[in-house]
Amino acid sequence: MRGPAFLAVIALCACEGSHGTRIDPRSQARKIELRTGASPGGVEIADLNRDARPDLVVTNESGSVSISLNDGKGRFHAAAGSPFPAGPHPNDVTIADFNADGRPDLAFANHEAHALTVLLGNGSGGFAPAPSVPVRSVPHPHGIAAADLDRDGRVDLMIDSWGHNQLELLRGDGHGHFAEWKMVPVGRQPYQRPRIADINRDGWPDLLASNLESKDLSVMLGGPRGFSPARGSPFAAGDAPFGLAVGDFNGDGHLDVAVVNSPSSAVQSGHDGLTLLLGDGTGRLSKTPQSPLETGAMPSRLAAGDLDGNGHDDVIVSRPDNGSIVLFYFGAKGSVLRRQEMALGKGAKGIAIADLNADGRKDIAVTLEGASQLVILLR
């Protein structure tokens, strides 16, 4: 099993519009700092220019999205025209082909703006607004996810309607347009970043929502007749559930859910931490006895991926207040093999995990909100 050491870190900088920065391939751990727009929040990873290399998407809460393209040699450079306007306060982004042209597109939940923004990709890392009026959402959305929810061959969208205790589904027409479709009731205040996954492996996308006020997680199973609660849903998920990530944390082949608990961020009483819910393959989830795991105060976002190559997904949680990330390495039955905290810098917030340099090891990307940077840890 590969150890989670981060040694001999080299700090380098590449600003948007530059040709990127080359990293010494002999270093055991390498760090890249990329300039973003002001106040970067989330980061996602996808192949945006169809060269089979993972690229970086950073949502800047100042109203833009920064695109960094991967040359496959340990270098990243800004796509032509980046950053692109993404609507006011883009809090979350989802990536899919909305207009069936084979090119990845972007959709944003615009926090405090009662709207969504859709950008269509040109297949080279460039993006332009979809030729339609932005989708309206009341109250303002915090999270967004994409999937073909009704299996008609067209990508749909899901956002949170937290003020109404519902998830709002938007049906796609296959041309980049979306219209209100249906509302799905969940728990009280599904406040941050609901997600879509086939939690029971039946081929239909399911909806997952962490409910801030009711302190639980809703699992809504999809099917030809719509969405219905999984048996036992909603599931207790600790104090102030503030977002979730899906993975197989105990290595049994069933999808599990990790929930970040942040009552200190939500101005509520309770315990900050990370709650682990293990799945049985039918949609039912059970909380591990050690939950919540200790994260420290004001945890924010999280991401899941197998960091040490042992066949169990791990979790990283960000702590913007002290500029660190907390890594949890999991083993059998969801046990914690190791906990590690790393200081990165001002306002560590968004996190993504992927193999960015094709060496077979998962790397980490973290936004630094206060420094207007994206930090990449090549492992």
Short mmCIF file of C-alpha atoms in Angstrom, two decimals:
data_model
loop_
_atom_site.label_atom_id
_atom_site.label_comp_id
_atom_site.label_asym_id
_atom_site.label_seq_id
_atom_site.Cartn_x
_atom_site.Cartn_y
_atom_site.Cartn_z
CA MET A 1 0.00 0.00 0.00
CA ARG A 2 1.36 3.39 -0.93
CA GLY A 3 1.84 5.65 2.05
CA PRO A 4 0.22 9.09 2.23
CA ALA A 5 3.48 10.99 2.69
CA PHE A 6 3.86 14.45 1.19
CA LEU A 7 7.61 15.18 1.15
CA ALA A 8 10.01 17.63 -0.47
CA VAL A 9 7.22 19.99 -1.52
CA ILE A 10 8.18 22.48 -4.20
CA ALA A 11 6.05 25.64 -4.33
CA LEU A 12 5.82 27.18 -7.78
CA CYS A 13 3.38 29.61 -9.41
CA ALA A 14 1.69 29.80 -12.79
CA CYS A 15 -0.62 32.71 -13.51
CA GLU A 16 -3.58 32.57 -15.89
CA GLY A 17 -2.46 33.30 -19.40
CA SER A 18 1.06 31.90 -18.82
CA HIS A 19 2.47 28.78 -20.41
CA GLY A 20 2.32 26.90 -17.12
CA THR A 21 4.98 25.66 -14.75
CA ARG A 22 7.03 22.49 -15.14
CA ILE A 23 7.48 20.37 -12.04
CA ASP A 24 10.64 18.38 -11.28
CA PRO A 25 9.54 14.75 -11.94
CA ARG A 26 12.12 13.44 -9.45
CA SER A 27 10.38 15.09 -6.49
CA GLN A 28 8.43 12.67 -4.27
CA ALA A 29 5.69 15.23 -3.84
CA ARG A 30 5.15 18.21 -6.05
CA LYS A 31 3.05 21.27 -5.53
CA ILE A 32 1.70 23.63 -8.16
CA GLU A 33 -0.01 26.93 -7.43
CA LEU A 34 -2.23 28.22 -10.24
CA ARG A 35 -3.73 31.70 -10.28
CA THR A 36 -7.54 31.75 -10.42
CA GLY A 37 -10.16 34.46 -10.41
CA ALA A 38 -11.00 36.26 -7.18
CA SER A 39 -12.43 34.15 -4.33
CA PRO A 40 -12.23 30.64 -5.80
CA GLY A 41 -14.73 28.26 -4.23
CA GLY A 42 -15.25 24.88 -5.87
CA VAL A 43 -13.01 22.79 -8.12
CA GLU A 44 -13.97 19.91 -10.40
CA ILE A 45 -11.96 17.74 -12.78
CA ALA A 46 -12.93 16.57 -16.29
CA ASP A 47 -11.46 16.17 -19.78
CA LEU A 48 -12.66 19.42 -21.35
CA ASN A 49 -10.73 19.38 -24.63
CA ARG A 50 -11.05 15.66 -25.45
CA ASP A 51 -7.35 14.83 -25.26
CA ALA A 52 -7.83 12.09 -22.61
CA ARG A 53 -6.17 14.27 -19.95
CA PRO A 54 -8.00 15.60 -16.89
CA ASP A 55 -8.45 19.37 -16.81
CA LEU A 56 -9.45 21.72 -13.98
CA VAL A 57 -12.62 23.78 -13.49
CA VAL A 58 -12.59 26.36 -10.70
CA THR A 59 -15.67 28.38 -9.74
CA ASN A 60 -14.77 31.90 -8.65
CA GLU A 61 -17.34 33.43 -6.34
CA SER A 62 -16.50 36.80 -7.89
CA GLY A 63 -18.55 35.63 -10.90
CA SER A 64 -16.35 33.58 -13.23
CA VAL A 65 -14.94 30.13 -13.93
CA SER A 66 -11.23 29.45 -14.48
CA ILE A 67 -10.26 26.64 -16.86
CA SER A 68 -6.77 25.09 -16.64
CA LEU A 69 -5.82 22.57 -19.32
CA ASN A 70 -3.49 19.65 -18.68
CA ASP A 71 -0.65 18.94 -21.13
CA GLY A 72 0.04 15.51 -19.61
CA LYS A 73 3.59 16.46 -18.60
CA GLY A 74 2.95 17.98 -15.20
CA ARG A 75 2.01 21.38 -16.60
CA PHE A 76 -1.31 23.26 -16.65
CA HIS A 77 -2.15 26.39 -18.61
CA ALA A 78 -5.16 28.63 -18.83
CA ALA A 79 -7.57 27.93 -21.69
CA ALA A 80 -7.88 30.74 -24.23
CA GLY A 81 -10.33 33.30 -22.85
CA SER A 82 -10.24 32.00 -19.27
CA PRO A 83 -11.70 33.00 -16.89
CA PHE A 84 -15.22 32.97 -18.39
CA PRO A 85 -18.27 34.75 -16.94
CA ALA A 86 -20.35 32.27 -14.92
CA GLY A 87 -23.09 34.39 -13.40
CA PRO A 88 -23.09 35.95 -9.92
CA HIS A 89 -21.64 33.90 -7.04
CA PRO A 90 -21.27 30.48 -8.71
CA ASN A 91 -21.36 28.20 -5.66
CA ASP A 92 -21.32 24.83 -7.43
CA VAL A 93 -20.73 23.46 -10.93
CA THR A 94 -21.67 20.28 -12.77
CA ILE A 95 -20.11 19.02 -16.00
CA ALA A 96 -21.95 17.09 -18.74
CA ASP A 97 -22.82 17.23 -22.45
CA PHE A 98 -26.07 19.21 -22.43
CA ASN A 99 -26.49 19.69 -26.19
CA ALA A 100 -25.36 16.26 -27.45
CA ASP A 101 -22.42 17.55 -29.49
CA GLY A 102 -19.83 15.39 -27.72
CA ARG A 103 -18.29 18.36 -25.92
CA PRO A 104 -18.43 18.90 -22.14
CA ASP A 105 -20.59 21.79 -20.93
CA LEU A 106 -20.94 23.53 -17.56
CA ALA A 107 -23.93 24.47 -15.40
CA PHE A 108 -23.66 26.58 -12.25
CA ALA A 109 -25.79 27.13 -9.17
CA ASN A 110 -25.62 30.89 -8.66
CA HIS A 111 -25.81 31.53 -4.92
CA GLU A 112 -27.88 34.58 -3.88
CA ALA A 113 -28.97 35.10 -7.49
CA HIS A 114 -32.11 32.92 -7.86
CA ALA A 115 -30.69 31.56 -11.10
CA LEU A 116 -28.61 29.00 -12.93
CA THR A 117 -26.02 29.70 -15.62
CA VAL A 118 -25.32 27.26 -18.48
CA LEU A 119 -22.13 27.49 -20.57
CA LEU A 120 -21.63 25.37 -23.69
CA GLY A 121 -18.15 24.05 -24.45
CA ASN A 122 -16.32 24.29 -27.77
CA GLY A 123 -14.27 21.15 -27.20
CA SER A 124 -11.03 23.10 -26.80
CA GLY A 125 -11.52 24.36 -23.25
CA GLY A 126 -13.53 27.45 -24.22
CA PHE A 127 -17.08 28.19 -23.08
CA ALA A 128 -19.92 30.51 -24.12
CA PRO A 129 -23.41 31.14 -22.70
CA ALA A 130 -26.16 28.81 -23.87
CA PRO A 131 -28.59 30.62 -26.21
CA SER A 132 -31.42 30.71 -23.70
CA VAL A 133 -32.69 32.71 -20.75
CA PRO A 134 -31.01 31.59 -17.49
CA VAL A 135 -33.14 29.16 -15.50
CA ARG A 136 -34.76 30.81 -12.50
CA SER A 137 -34.65 29.25 -9.04
CA VAL A 138 -36.36 30.43 -5.85
CA PRO A 139 -34.90 30.51 -3.27
CA HIS A 140 -31.33 30.79 -4.52
CA PRO A 141 -29.60 27.43 -5.12
CA HIS A 142 -26.41 26.20 -3.45
CA GLY A 143 -25.79 22.95 -5.32
CA ILE A 144 -26.27 21.41 -8.74
CA ALA A 145 -25.83 17.97 -10.31
CA ALA A 146 -26.46 16.49 -13.76
CA ALA A 147 -27.66 13.10 -15.05
CA ASP A 148 -30.18 11.59 -17.43
CA LEU A 149 -32.78 11.23 -14.69
CA ASP A 150 -35.59 9.81 -16.83
CA ARG A 151 -33.34 7.83 -19.21
CA ASP A 152 -34.62 9.56 -22.34
CA GLY A 153 -31.10 10.10 -23.66
CA ARG A 154 -30.98 13.77 -22.58
CA VAL A 155 -29.11 15.22 -19.61
CA ASP A 156 -31.22 16.77 -16.85
CA LEU A 157 -30.30 18.94 -13.86
CA MET A 158 -31.04 18.85 -10.14
CA ILE A 159 -30.70 21.78 -7.73
CA ASP A 160 -31.65 22.31 -4.11
CA SER A 161 -34.82 24.18 -3.23
CA TRP A 162 -33.74 24.42 0.40
CA GLY A 163 -36.40 26.92 1.49
CA HIS A 164 -39.15 24.53 0.38
CA ASN A 165 -37.52 21.30 1.66
CA GLN A 166 -37.34 19.94 -1.86
CA LEU A 167 -35.03 19.11 -4.73
CA GLU A 168 -35.92 20.80 -8.01
CA LEU A 169 -35.52 18.79 -11.20
CA LEU A 170 -35.02 20.50 -14.55
CA ARG A 171 -35.62 18.51 -17.72
CA GLY A 172 -33.12 18.95 -20.53
CA ASP A 173 -34.18 19.03 -24.18
CA GLY A 174 -30.83 17.87 -25.57
CA HIS A 175 -30.05 21.30 -27.02
CA GLY A 176 -28.76 23.03 -23.89
CA HIS A 177 -32.16 24.26 -22.68
CA PHE A 178 -33.76 23.32 -19.37
CA ALA A 179 -37.25 23.75 -17.96
CA GLU A 180 -38.82 23.11 -14.57
CA TRP A 181 -39.95 19.50 -14.40
CA LYS A 182 -40.84 18.35 -10.90
CA MET A 183 -40.16 18.88 -7.21
CA VAL A 184 -39.01 16.01 -4.99
CA PRO A 185 -39.67 16.36 -1.22
CA VAL A 186 -36.73 15.60 1.08
CA GLY A 187 -35.79 16.58 4.67
CA ARG A 188 -35.70 20.05 6.15
CA GLN A 189 -33.29 22.45 4.44
CA PRO A 190 -31.30 20.44 1.86
CA TYR A 191 -28.84 23.30 2.04
CA GLN A 192 -25.54 22.45 0.35
CA ARG A 193 -24.59 20.49 -2.78
CA PRO A 194 -27.00 17.55 -3.22
CA ARG A 195 -25.64 14.81 -5.46
CA ILE A 196 -26.79 12.12 -7.91
CA ALA A 197 -25.57 8.50 -7.82
CA ASP A 198 -26.95 5.05 -8.57
CA ILE A 199 -26.87 4.08 -4.92
CA ASN A 200 -28.72 0.75 -5.40
CA ARG A 201 -27.07 -0.17 -8.72
CA ASP A 202 -30.32 -0.67 -10.65
CA GLY A 203 -29.35 1.55 -13.58
CA TRP A 204 -31.52 4.48 -12.50
CA PRO A 205 -29.96 7.65 -11.04
CA ASP A 206 -30.85 8.33 -7.40
CA LEU A 207 -30.94 11.64 -5.51
CA LEU A 208 -29.01 12.35 -2.30
CA ALA A 209 -29.55 15.39 -0.10
CA SER A 210 -27.95 16.35 3.23
CA ASN A 211 -30.61 18.18 5.23
CA LEU A 212 -29.22 20.90 7.47
CA GLU A 213 -32.20 21.49 9.77
CA SER A 214 -33.48 17.91 10.19
CA LYS A 215 -29.92 16.53 10.65
CA ASP A 216 -30.35 13.69 8.20
CA LEU A 217 -29.68 12.43 4.69
CA SER A 218 -32.44 11.76 2.18
CA VAL A 219 -31.99 8.99 -0.39
CA MET A 220 -34.58 9.16 -3.18
CA LEU A 221 -34.44 6.13 -5.44
CA GLY A 222 -35.11 6.69 -9.12
CA GLY A 223 -37.20 4.47 -11.36
CA PRO A 224 -39.65 4.53 -14.27
CA ARG A 225 -42.35 6.00 -12.00
CA GLY A 226 -40.18 8.79 -10.57
CA PHE A 227 -38.48 9.03 -7.19
CA SER A 228 -39.37 7.45 -3.87
CA PRO A 229 -37.56 7.25 -0.51
CA ALA A 230 -35.21 4.33 0.11
CA ARG A 231 -36.29 2.09 2.95
CA GLY A 232 -35.36 3.87 6.19
CA SER A 233 -34.76 7.25 4.52
CA PRO A 234 -34.03 9.84 5.76
CA PHE A 235 -31.00 8.54 7.67
CA ALA A 236 -29.50 10.24 10.72
CA ALA A 237 -26.38 12.08 9.53
CA GLY A 238 -25.05 14.04 12.51
CA ASP A 239 -25.35 17.72 13.37
CA ALA A 240 -25.83 20.30 10.59
CA PRO A 241 -25.07 18.10 7.54
CA PHE A 242 -23.37 20.53 5.18
CA GLY A 243 -22.62 18.50 2.06
CA LEU A 244 -21.81 14.95 0.95
CA ALA A 245 -19.56 12.76 -1.15
CA VAL A 246 -20.20 9.27 -2.50
CA GLY A 247 -17.68 6.42 -2.57
CA ASP A 248 -16.99 2.85 -1.47
CA PHE A 249 -15.28 3.46 1.86
CA ASN A 250 -15.30 -0.10 3.20
CA GLY A 251 -14.46 -1.89 -0.05
CA ASP A 252 -17.56 -4.10 -0.20
CA GLY A 253 -18.65 -2.99 -3.68
CA HIS A 254 -21.62 -0.96 -2.41
CA LEU A 255 -21.76 2.82 -2.53
CA ASP A 256 -21.49 4.67 0.78
CA VAL A 257 -21.94 8.33 1.69
CA ALA A 258 -19.69 10.68 3.66
CA VAL A 259 -21.32 13.79 5.17
CA VAL A 260 -19.49 16.81 6.51
CA ASN A 261 -21.05 18.19 9.71
CA SER A 262 -20.54 21.91 10.26
CA PRO A 263 -22.83 23.43 12.90
CA SER A 264 -20.15 26.06 13.56
CA SER A 265 -20.53 27.25 9.94
CA ALA A 266 -24.33 27.14 10.10
CA VAL A 267 -24.49 28.96 13.46
CA GLN A 268 -26.01 25.93 15.15
CA SER A 269 -25.15 23.93 18.24
CA GLY A 270 -23.61 20.49 17.91
CA HIS A 271 -20.43 18.71 16.89
CA ASP A 272 -18.35 19.48 13.81
CA GLY A 273 -16.98 16.41 12.07
CA LEU A 274 -17.40 13.80 9.35
CA THR A 275 -20.20 11.23 9.43
CA LEU A 276 -19.76 7.99 7.48
CA LEU A 277 -22.86 6.13 6.26
CA LEU A 278 -22.27 2.64 4.84
CA GLY A 279 -24.58 1.29 2.13
CA ASP A 280 -25.95 -2.22 1.70
CA GLY A 281 -26.57 -1.93 -2.05
CA THR A 282 -30.34 -1.41 -1.74
CA GLY A 283 -30.32 2.27 -0.79
CA ARG A 284 -30.24 1.71 2.97
CA LEU A 285 -27.44 3.40 4.91
CA SER A 286 -26.08 2.84 8.41
CA LYS A 287 -23.87 5.20 10.38
CA THR A 288 -20.52 3.84 11.56
CA PRO A 289 -20.02 3.65 15.35
CA GLN A 290 -17.07 6.05 15.27
CA SER A 291 -19.03 8.82 13.52
CA PRO A 292 -18.64 11.73 13.65
CA LEU A 293 -14.91 11.69 12.98
CA GLU A 294 -12.90 14.64 14.25
CA THR A 295 -12.28 17.34 11.66
CA GLY A 296 -11.73 20.41 13.79
CA ALA A 297 -13.85 23.54 13.69
CA MET A 298 -15.78 24.81 10.67
CA PRO A 299 -15.27 22.04 8.10
CA SER A 300 -16.55 23.11 4.70
CA ARG A 301 -16.32 20.86 1.62
CA LEU A 302 -15.24 17.29 0.98
CA ALA A 303 -14.17 14.91 -1.76
CA ALA A 304 -13.78 11.14 -2.01
CA GLY A 305 -11.19 8.96 -3.76
CA ASP A 306 -8.72 6.13 -3.12
CA LEU A 307 -5.59 8.02 -2.06
CA ASP A 308 -3.46 5.11 -0.89
CA GLY A 309 -4.43 2.43 -3.43
CA ASN A 310 -5.88 -0.06 -0.95
CA GLY A 311 -9.24 -0.43 -2.71
CA HIS A 312 -11.10 1.74 -0.19
CA ASP A 313 -12.11 5.29 -1.02
CA ASP A 314 -10.80 7.94 1.35
CA VAL A 315 -12.13 11.41 2.21
CA ILE A 316 -10.60 14.87 2.34
CA VAL A 317 -12.34 17.69 4.23
CA SER A 318 -11.40 21.36 3.90
CA ARG A 319 -11.19 23.86 6.77
CA PRO A 320 -11.18 27.41 5.39
CA ASP A 321 -10.88 28.98 8.85
CA ASN A 322 -7.35 27.68 9.44
CA GLY A 323 -6.31 27.01 5.84
CA SER A 324 -5.93 23.25 6.14
CA ILE A 325 -7.30 19.99 4.75
CA VAL A 326 -7.98 16.85 6.80
CA LEU A 327 -7.42 13.46 5.15
CA PHE A 328 -9.13 10.29 6.36
CA TYR A 329 -7.74 6.98 5.07
CA PHE A 330 -10.27 4.14 5.36
CA GLY A 331 -9.96 0.37 5.67
CA ALA A 332 -12.21 -2.62 6.36
CA LYS A 333 -15.71 -1.84 7.68
CA GLY A 334 -15.05 1.88 7.24
CA SER A 335 -12.38 1.95 9.94
CA VAL A 336 -9.99 4.89 9.98
CA LEU A 337 -6.46 3.72 9.18
CA ARG A 338 -4.96 7.17 9.45
CA ARG A 339 -5.92 10.81 9.89
CA GLN A 340 -3.67 13.52 8.50
CA GLU A 341 -4.01 17.31 8.54
CA MET A 342 -2.11 19.54 6.12
CA ALA A 343 -1.78 23.33 6.23
CA LEU A 344 -2.08 24.80 2.72
CA GLY A 345 -2.93 28.48 3.02
CA LYS A 346 -5.65 31.08 3.28
CA GLY A 347 -9.20 29.79 2.96
CA ALA A 348 -8.68 26.20 1.78
CA LYS A 349 -12.12 25.38 0.41
CA GLY A 350 -12.98 23.36 -2.71
CA ILE A 351 -11.42 19.90 -3.15
CA ALA A 352 -11.12 17.40 -6.01
CA ILE A 353 -9.27 14.10 -6.29
CA ALA A 354 -7.99 12.53 -9.54
CA ASP A 355 -4.84 11.20 -11.22
CA LEU A 356 -3.66 14.40 -12.88
CA ASN A 357 -0.29 13.24 -14.23
CA ALA A 358 -1.07 9.66 -15.33
CA ASP A 359 1.26 7.98 -12.83
CA GLY A 360 -1.42 5.74 -11.33
CA ARG A 361 -1.71 7.73 -8.10
CA LYS A 362 -4.54 10.03 -7.10
CA ASP A 363 -3.61 13.71 -6.80
CA ILE A 364 -5.36 16.50 -4.91
CA ALA A 365 -6.58 19.94 -6.03
CA VAL A 366 -7.64 22.52 -3.43
CA THR A 367 -8.83 26.12 -3.89
CA LEU A 368 -7.44 28.82 -1.62
CA GLU A 369 -10.19 31.41 -1.41
CA GLY A 370 -8.13 34.06 0.35
CA ALA A 371 -5.16 33.77 -1.99
CA SER A 372 -7.07 33.44 -5.31
CA GLN A 373 -5.14 30.27 -6.07
CA LEU A 374 -5.60 26.61 -6.85
CA VAL A 375 -3.08 24.32 -5.18
CA ILE A 376 -2.33 20.98 -6.86
CA LEU A 377 -0.55 18.25 -4.91
CA LEU A 378 0.96 15.75 -7.35
CA ARG A 379 1.73 12.61 -5.37
#
